[in-house]
Short mmCIF file of N, CA and C in Angstrom, two decimals:
data_model
loop_
_atom_site.label_atom_id
_atom_site.label_comp_id
_atom_site.label_asym_id
_atom_site.label_seq_id
_atom_site.Cartn_x
_atom_site.Cartn_y
_atom_site.Cartn_z
N UNK A 1 165.44 18.64 129.23
CA UNK A 1 166.47 17.68 128.89
C UNK A 1 167.49 18.37 128.00
N UNK A 2 168.76 18.06 128.21
CA UNK A 2 169.84 18.64 127.43
C UNK A 2 169.83 18.11 126.01
N UNK A 3 170.20 18.98 125.07
CA UNK A 3 170.34 18.57 123.68
C UNK A 3 171.48 17.56 123.56
N UNK A 4 172.46 17.67 124.44
CA UNK A 4 173.63 16.79 124.41
C UNK A 4 173.44 15.69 125.44
N UNK A 5 173.03 14.53 124.99
CA UNK A 5 172.81 13.43 125.91
C UNK A 5 172.96 12.12 125.14
N UNK A 6 173.50 11.11 125.80
CA UNK A 6 173.56 9.79 125.18
C UNK A 6 173.35 8.71 126.23
N UNK A 7 173.43 7.47 125.80
CA UNK A 7 173.12 6.35 126.67
C UNK A 7 174.08 6.20 127.84
N UNK A 8 175.28 6.79 127.76
CA UNK A 8 176.26 6.67 128.82
C UNK A 8 176.09 7.71 129.92
N UNK A 9 175.04 8.50 129.84
CA UNK A 9 174.78 9.48 130.88
C UNK A 9 175.65 10.71 130.82
N UNK A 10 176.14 11.04 129.63
CA UNK A 10 177.02 12.20 129.51
C UNK A 10 176.31 13.50 129.85
N UNK A 11 175.00 13.52 129.70
CA UNK A 11 174.26 14.72 130.10
C UNK A 11 174.44 14.95 131.60
N UNK A 12 174.46 13.88 132.39
CA UNK A 12 174.66 14.04 133.83
C UNK A 12 176.06 14.52 134.13
N UNK A 13 177.06 14.07 133.36
CA UNK A 13 178.42 14.58 133.54
C UNK A 13 178.45 16.07 133.28
N UNK A 14 177.69 16.52 132.27
CA UNK A 14 177.63 17.95 132.00
C UNK A 14 177.03 18.69 133.19
N UNK A 15 175.95 18.15 133.74
CA UNK A 15 175.30 18.80 134.88
C UNK A 15 176.25 18.88 136.06
N UNK A 16 177.01 17.81 136.32
CA UNK A 16 177.92 17.79 137.45
C UNK A 16 179.04 18.81 137.28
N UNK A 17 179.39 19.19 136.05
CA UNK A 17 180.48 20.11 135.80
C UNK A 17 180.02 21.56 135.65
N UNK A 18 178.75 21.80 135.83
CA UNK A 18 178.25 23.16 135.64
C UNK A 18 178.84 24.14 136.63
N UNK A 19 179.19 25.31 136.16
CA UNK A 19 179.52 26.42 137.04
C UNK A 19 178.20 27.02 137.48
N UNK A 20 178.24 27.84 138.51
CA UNK A 20 177.01 28.40 139.05
C UNK A 20 176.17 29.15 138.02
N UNK A 21 176.82 29.90 137.14
CA UNK A 21 176.07 30.73 136.21
C UNK A 21 176.10 30.21 134.78
N UNK A 22 176.59 29.04 134.56
CA UNK A 22 176.70 28.51 133.22
C UNK A 22 175.67 27.43 132.97
N UNK A 23 175.10 27.47 131.79
CA UNK A 23 174.15 26.43 131.41
C UNK A 23 174.90 25.13 131.11
N UNK A 24 176.07 25.24 130.48
CA UNK A 24 176.91 24.09 130.15
C UNK A 24 178.35 24.39 130.55
N UNK A 25 179.12 23.36 130.86
CA UNK A 25 180.53 23.59 131.15
C UNK A 25 181.29 23.93 129.87
N UNK A 26 182.37 24.64 130.02
CA UNK A 26 183.24 24.95 128.89
C UNK A 26 184.37 23.94 128.86
N UNK A 27 184.60 23.40 127.68
CA UNK A 27 185.68 22.45 127.49
C UNK A 27 186.88 23.21 126.94
N UNK A 28 187.99 23.26 127.67
CA UNK A 28 189.14 24.02 127.20
C UNK A 28 189.77 23.42 125.95
N UNK A 29 190.28 24.29 125.10
CA UNK A 29 190.97 23.89 123.88
C UNK A 29 191.86 25.06 123.48
N UNK A 30 192.85 24.82 122.70
CA UNK A 30 193.74 25.88 122.23
C UNK A 30 194.10 25.57 120.78
N UNK A 31 193.29 26.09 119.86
CA UNK A 31 193.50 25.82 118.45
C UNK A 31 193.03 27.00 117.61
N UNK A 32 193.55 27.09 116.40
CA UNK A 32 193.14 28.19 115.52
C UNK A 32 191.71 28.01 115.04
N UNK A 33 191.03 29.14 114.89
CA UNK A 33 189.68 29.16 114.35
C UNK A 33 189.62 30.25 113.29
N UNK A 34 189.01 29.95 112.16
CA UNK A 34 188.84 30.92 111.08
C UNK A 34 187.46 31.53 111.17
N UNK A 35 187.42 32.85 111.00
CA UNK A 35 186.15 33.57 111.14
C UNK A 35 185.91 34.44 109.92
N UNK A 36 184.65 34.58 109.55
CA UNK A 36 184.28 35.53 108.51
C UNK A 36 182.98 36.22 108.94
N UNK A 37 182.84 37.46 108.49
CA UNK A 37 181.65 38.23 108.82
C UNK A 37 180.75 38.34 107.60
N UNK A 38 179.56 38.83 107.79
CA UNK A 38 178.61 38.96 106.68
C UNK A 38 179.08 39.96 105.63
N UNK A 39 179.97 40.88 106.01
CA UNK A 39 180.48 41.84 105.02
C UNK A 39 181.70 41.31 104.27
N UNK A 40 182.08 40.07 104.55
CA UNK A 40 183.18 39.43 103.82
C UNK A 40 184.53 39.51 104.49
N UNK A 41 184.64 40.18 105.63
CA UNK A 41 185.91 40.24 106.36
C UNK A 41 186.28 38.86 106.87
N UNK A 42 187.57 38.54 106.79
CA UNK A 42 188.06 37.24 107.27
C UNK A 42 189.21 37.47 108.23
N UNK A 43 189.28 36.63 109.24
CA UNK A 43 190.36 36.72 110.22
C UNK A 43 190.53 35.37 110.91
N UNK A 44 191.56 35.28 111.72
CA UNK A 44 191.79 34.09 112.53
C UNK A 44 191.91 34.49 113.99
N UNK A 45 191.62 33.55 114.86
CA UNK A 45 191.73 33.76 116.30
C UNK A 45 192.11 32.43 116.94
N UNK A 46 192.18 32.41 118.25
CA UNK A 46 192.47 31.18 118.99
C UNK A 46 191.20 30.78 119.74
N UNK A 47 190.71 29.59 119.44
CA UNK A 47 189.56 29.03 120.16
C UNK A 47 190.08 28.56 121.51
N UNK A 48 189.51 29.10 122.60
CA UNK A 48 190.02 28.73 123.92
C UNK A 48 189.08 27.80 124.71
N UNK A 49 187.80 27.79 124.34
CA UNK A 49 186.91 26.80 124.93
C UNK A 49 185.65 26.69 124.10
N UNK A 50 184.95 25.58 124.29
CA UNK A 50 183.73 25.31 123.55
C UNK A 50 182.74 24.61 124.47
N UNK A 51 181.47 24.83 124.23
CA UNK A 51 180.41 24.16 124.98
C UNK A 51 179.31 23.79 124.00
N UNK A 52 178.29 23.07 124.44
CA UNK A 52 177.22 22.72 123.51
C UNK A 52 176.46 23.91 122.94
N UNK A 53 176.57 25.08 123.56
CA UNK A 53 175.82 26.22 123.04
C UNK A 53 176.67 27.37 122.51
N UNK A 54 177.99 27.24 122.52
CA UNK A 54 178.81 28.31 121.98
C UNK A 54 180.28 28.09 122.23
N UNK A 55 181.06 29.16 121.98
CA UNK A 55 182.49 29.07 122.19
C UNK A 55 183.05 30.42 122.58
N UNK A 56 184.29 30.37 123.06
CA UNK A 56 185.00 31.58 123.44
C UNK A 56 186.34 31.57 122.72
N UNK A 57 186.74 32.75 122.25
CA UNK A 57 188.00 32.86 121.55
C UNK A 57 188.79 34.04 122.06
N UNK A 58 190.08 34.03 121.73
CA UNK A 58 190.96 35.17 122.03
C UNK A 58 191.52 35.66 120.72
N UNK A 59 191.64 36.99 120.62
CA UNK A 59 192.17 37.56 119.38
C UNK A 59 192.86 38.89 119.66
N UNK A 60 193.64 39.34 118.69
CA UNK A 60 194.29 40.63 118.80
C UNK A 60 193.34 41.73 118.34
N UNK A 61 193.80 42.97 118.44
CA UNK A 61 192.94 44.10 118.12
C UNK A 61 192.51 44.10 116.66
N UNK A 62 193.39 43.68 115.77
CA UNK A 62 193.04 43.64 114.34
C UNK A 62 191.89 42.67 114.09
N UNK A 63 191.97 41.49 114.68
CA UNK A 63 190.89 40.50 114.51
C UNK A 63 189.60 40.99 115.18
N UNK A 64 189.72 41.63 116.34
CA UNK A 64 188.53 42.15 117.02
C UNK A 64 187.83 43.21 116.16
N UNK A 65 188.62 44.04 115.50
CA UNK A 65 188.02 45.05 114.61
C UNK A 65 187.35 44.41 113.41
N UNK A 66 187.90 43.31 112.95
CA UNK A 66 187.29 42.59 111.83
C UNK A 66 185.96 41.97 112.25
N UNK A 67 185.92 41.41 113.45
CA UNK A 67 184.72 40.76 113.96
C UNK A 67 183.64 41.78 114.33
N UNK A 68 184.05 42.88 114.95
CA UNK A 68 183.11 43.91 115.42
C UNK A 68 183.66 45.29 115.07
N UNK A 69 183.51 45.68 113.79
CA UNK A 69 184.14 46.91 113.29
C UNK A 69 183.76 48.19 114.02
N UNK A 70 182.56 48.26 114.56
CA UNK A 70 182.14 49.50 115.23
C UNK A 70 182.70 49.61 116.64
N UNK A 71 183.24 48.50 117.17
CA UNK A 71 183.83 48.52 118.50
C UNK A 71 182.81 48.80 119.59
N UNK A 72 183.29 48.91 120.80
CA UNK A 72 182.40 49.22 121.92
C UNK A 72 181.50 48.07 122.29
N UNK A 73 180.50 48.39 123.08
CA UNK A 73 179.55 47.37 123.54
C UNK A 73 178.69 46.88 122.38
N UNK A 74 178.25 45.66 122.52
CA UNK A 74 177.35 45.10 121.52
C UNK A 74 175.95 45.67 121.74
N UNK A 75 175.31 46.04 120.66
CA UNK A 75 173.96 46.61 120.75
C UNK A 75 172.91 45.54 120.91
N UNK A 76 171.65 45.91 120.72
CA UNK A 76 170.55 44.96 120.88
C UNK A 76 170.52 43.87 119.80
N UNK A 77 171.17 44.11 118.67
CA UNK A 77 171.25 43.11 117.60
C UNK A 77 172.71 42.82 117.29
N UNK A 78 173.36 42.02 118.15
CA UNK A 78 174.79 41.76 117.96
C UNK A 78 175.07 41.11 116.60
N UNK A 79 176.26 41.36 116.05
CA UNK A 79 176.59 40.78 114.74
C UNK A 79 176.79 39.27 114.81
N UNK A 80 176.74 38.67 113.63
CA UNK A 80 176.98 37.24 113.47
C UNK A 80 178.35 37.02 112.84
N UNK A 81 178.92 35.86 113.11
CA UNK A 81 180.16 35.44 112.46
C UNK A 81 179.98 34.01 111.98
N UNK A 82 180.71 33.67 110.95
CA UNK A 82 180.80 32.29 110.48
C UNK A 82 182.16 31.78 110.92
N UNK A 83 182.19 30.58 111.46
CA UNK A 83 183.43 30.05 112.00
C UNK A 83 183.70 28.64 111.48
N UNK A 84 184.97 28.35 111.27
CA UNK A 84 185.40 27.01 110.86
C UNK A 84 186.60 26.63 111.72
N UNK A 85 186.55 25.43 112.26
CA UNK A 85 187.61 24.94 113.13
C UNK A 85 187.70 23.42 112.99
N UNK A 86 188.90 22.89 113.18
CA UNK A 86 189.07 21.44 113.22
C UNK A 86 189.31 21.06 114.67
N UNK A 87 188.36 20.30 115.23
CA UNK A 87 188.47 19.84 116.61
C UNK A 87 189.19 18.50 116.64
N UNK A 88 190.08 18.30 117.59
CA UNK A 88 190.79 17.01 117.67
C UNK A 88 189.85 15.90 118.11
N UNK A 89 189.86 14.84 117.34
CA UNK A 89 189.04 13.66 117.65
C UNK A 89 189.94 12.44 117.53
N UNK A 90 190.52 12.01 118.63
CA UNK A 90 191.44 10.88 118.60
C UNK A 90 192.64 11.20 117.73
N UNK A 91 192.94 10.32 116.79
CA UNK A 91 194.07 10.54 115.88
C UNK A 91 193.69 11.40 114.69
N UNK A 92 192.45 11.78 114.61
CA UNK A 92 191.97 12.53 113.46
C UNK A 92 191.38 13.86 113.92
N UNK A 93 190.91 14.63 113.01
CA UNK A 93 190.25 15.89 113.34
C UNK A 93 188.88 15.92 112.70
N UNK A 94 187.99 16.61 113.32
CA UNK A 94 186.65 16.78 112.78
C UNK A 94 186.39 18.24 112.50
N UNK A 95 186.03 18.54 111.28
CA UNK A 95 185.79 19.93 110.88
C UNK A 95 184.39 20.35 111.31
N UNK A 96 184.33 21.48 111.98
CA UNK A 96 183.07 22.04 112.43
C UNK A 96 182.91 23.42 111.80
N UNK A 97 181.79 23.62 111.14
CA UNK A 97 181.47 24.91 110.52
C UNK A 97 180.16 25.39 111.12
N UNK A 98 180.18 26.58 111.71
CA UNK A 98 179.00 27.09 112.41
C UNK A 98 178.78 28.57 112.12
N UNK A 99 177.59 29.00 112.42
CA UNK A 99 177.26 30.42 112.42
C UNK A 99 176.92 30.77 113.85
N UNK A 100 177.46 31.87 114.33
CA UNK A 100 177.23 32.25 115.71
C UNK A 100 177.00 33.74 115.86
N UNK A 101 176.39 34.10 116.97
CA UNK A 101 176.13 35.50 117.27
C UNK A 101 177.03 35.92 118.43
N UNK A 102 177.68 37.07 118.26
CA UNK A 102 178.53 37.60 119.31
C UNK A 102 177.70 37.90 120.55
N UNK A 103 178.21 37.46 121.70
CA UNK A 103 177.50 37.69 122.96
C UNK A 103 178.23 38.73 123.80
N UNK A 104 179.56 38.78 123.71
CA UNK A 104 180.33 39.77 124.44
C UNK A 104 181.73 39.88 123.83
N UNK A 105 182.33 41.03 124.05
CA UNK A 105 183.73 41.25 123.73
C UNK A 105 184.31 42.00 124.92
N UNK A 106 185.40 41.49 125.45
CA UNK A 106 186.03 42.14 126.60
C UNK A 106 187.55 42.10 126.42
N UNK A 107 188.24 42.92 127.15
CA UNK A 107 189.69 42.96 127.05
C UNK A 107 190.32 42.46 128.35
N UNK A 108 191.53 41.97 128.21
CA UNK A 108 192.35 41.53 129.35
C UNK A 108 193.72 42.15 129.19
N UNK A 109 194.54 42.03 130.21
CA UNK A 109 195.85 42.66 130.19
C UNK A 109 196.89 41.94 129.34
N UNK A 110 196.78 40.63 129.22
CA UNK A 110 197.79 39.89 128.46
C UNK A 110 197.34 39.68 127.02
N UNK A 111 198.29 39.36 126.17
CA UNK A 111 198.02 39.16 124.74
C UNK A 111 197.63 37.72 124.47
N UNK A 112 196.78 37.47 123.49
CA UNK A 112 195.96 38.44 122.78
C UNK A 112 194.91 39.05 123.71
N UNK A 113 194.68 40.32 123.55
CA UNK A 113 193.95 41.14 124.52
C UNK A 113 192.44 40.98 124.53
N UNK A 114 191.86 40.50 123.44
CA UNK A 114 190.40 40.45 123.35
C UNK A 114 189.87 39.04 123.57
N UNK A 115 188.81 38.95 124.38
CA UNK A 115 188.08 37.70 124.59
C UNK A 115 186.69 37.91 124.02
N UNK A 116 186.26 36.99 123.17
CA UNK A 116 184.97 37.10 122.48
C UNK A 116 184.15 35.86 122.77
N UNK A 117 182.92 36.06 123.19
CA UNK A 117 181.98 34.97 123.41
C UNK A 117 180.99 34.91 122.27
N UNK A 118 180.76 33.70 121.76
CA UNK A 118 179.87 33.51 120.61
C UNK A 118 178.88 32.40 120.94
N UNK A 119 177.61 32.66 120.69
CA UNK A 119 176.56 31.66 120.88
C UNK A 119 176.22 31.05 119.52
N UNK A 120 176.13 29.72 119.46
CA UNK A 120 175.77 29.06 118.22
C UNK A 120 174.38 29.51 117.76
N UNK A 121 174.27 29.85 116.48
CA UNK A 121 172.99 30.22 115.89
C UNK A 121 172.55 29.19 114.86
N UNK A 122 173.52 28.59 114.19
CA UNK A 122 173.21 27.61 113.15
C UNK A 122 174.38 26.65 113.02
N UNK A 123 174.03 25.35 112.93
CA UNK A 123 175.05 24.32 112.80
C UNK A 123 174.45 23.15 112.04
N UNK A 124 175.17 22.65 111.05
CA UNK A 124 174.64 21.50 110.32
C UNK A 124 174.83 20.22 111.14
N UNK A 125 174.20 19.15 110.71
CA UNK A 125 174.21 17.89 111.46
C UNK A 125 175.63 17.34 111.59
N UNK A 126 176.42 17.44 110.55
CA UNK A 126 177.80 16.94 110.59
C UNK A 126 178.62 17.68 111.64
N UNK A 127 178.49 18.99 111.68
CA UNK A 127 179.22 19.79 112.67
C UNK A 127 178.73 19.50 114.08
N UNK A 128 177.44 19.27 114.23
CA UNK A 128 176.89 18.94 115.54
C UNK A 128 177.45 17.60 116.03
N UNK A 129 177.60 16.64 115.13
CA UNK A 129 178.20 15.35 115.50
C UNK A 129 179.64 15.53 115.95
N UNK A 130 180.40 16.34 115.22
CA UNK A 130 181.80 16.60 115.58
C UNK A 130 181.86 17.23 116.97
N UNK A 131 181.04 18.24 117.22
CA UNK A 131 181.04 18.91 118.51
C UNK A 131 180.67 17.94 119.63
N UNK A 132 179.60 17.18 119.45
CA UNK A 132 179.17 16.23 120.47
C UNK A 132 180.24 15.18 120.75
N UNK A 133 180.90 14.70 119.70
CA UNK A 133 181.96 13.70 119.90
C UNK A 133 183.14 14.31 120.65
N UNK A 134 183.52 15.53 120.28
CA UNK A 134 184.63 16.19 120.96
C UNK A 134 184.32 16.36 122.44
N UNK A 135 183.13 16.87 122.76
CA UNK A 135 182.76 17.07 124.16
C UNK A 135 182.70 15.74 124.89
N UNK A 136 182.11 14.74 124.27
CA UNK A 136 182.05 13.41 124.87
C UNK A 136 183.44 12.86 125.17
N UNK A 137 184.34 12.97 124.20
CA UNK A 137 185.72 12.50 124.39
C UNK A 137 186.39 13.22 125.54
N UNK A 138 186.22 14.53 125.62
CA UNK A 138 186.85 15.31 126.67
C UNK A 138 186.28 14.97 128.04
N UNK A 139 184.97 14.80 128.14
CA UNK A 139 184.36 14.44 129.41
C UNK A 139 184.80 13.05 129.85
N UNK A 140 184.90 12.13 128.90
CA UNK A 140 185.36 10.78 129.24
C UNK A 140 186.81 10.80 129.70
N UNK A 141 187.65 11.60 129.04
CA UNK A 141 189.06 11.71 129.45
C UNK A 141 189.17 12.26 130.86
N UNK A 142 188.35 13.28 131.18
CA UNK A 142 188.41 13.89 132.51
C UNK A 142 187.90 12.97 133.59
N UNK A 143 186.96 12.11 133.26
CA UNK A 143 186.39 11.21 134.27
C UNK A 143 187.20 9.93 134.40
N UNK A 144 188.21 9.75 133.53
CA UNK A 144 189.04 8.57 133.60
C UNK A 144 188.52 7.40 132.81
N UNK A 145 187.39 7.56 132.17
CA UNK A 145 186.83 6.48 131.36
C UNK A 145 187.51 6.45 130.00
N UNK A 146 187.40 5.34 129.33
CA UNK A 146 187.99 5.21 128.00
C UNK A 146 187.21 6.08 127.04
N UNK A 147 187.92 6.78 126.20
CA UNK A 147 187.27 7.67 125.23
C UNK A 147 186.79 6.91 124.03
#
């Protein structure tokens, strides 16, 4: 059973939206996200999508170096980042603060050049509520139901 489920059957909506190789669908978004590393480096990036188990961001080379200073492929123990973002929730915003582990870093031809995938490692209850509400709102909007 999915961690993200409620009485309205939103877990089934998630299942219906699954890509072939994805455990959960990615909900597109375009907003700033603040990141910090365990060594105290801080940077900003653009959050481009989020799912119940992680998020994807785009950043420039400077931010990528801050997130993964050694560059190259991620080793067997990928680094962690702390992230803070305000997700849109109706007329208000919900602040989500999480700790995540880098899953991949890749480059593309257009700017910002780096795409980074992060898997959630730790999230408090308040942030989990914000994330679940954001995903629920987005799924309801896509299905035509009232949010």
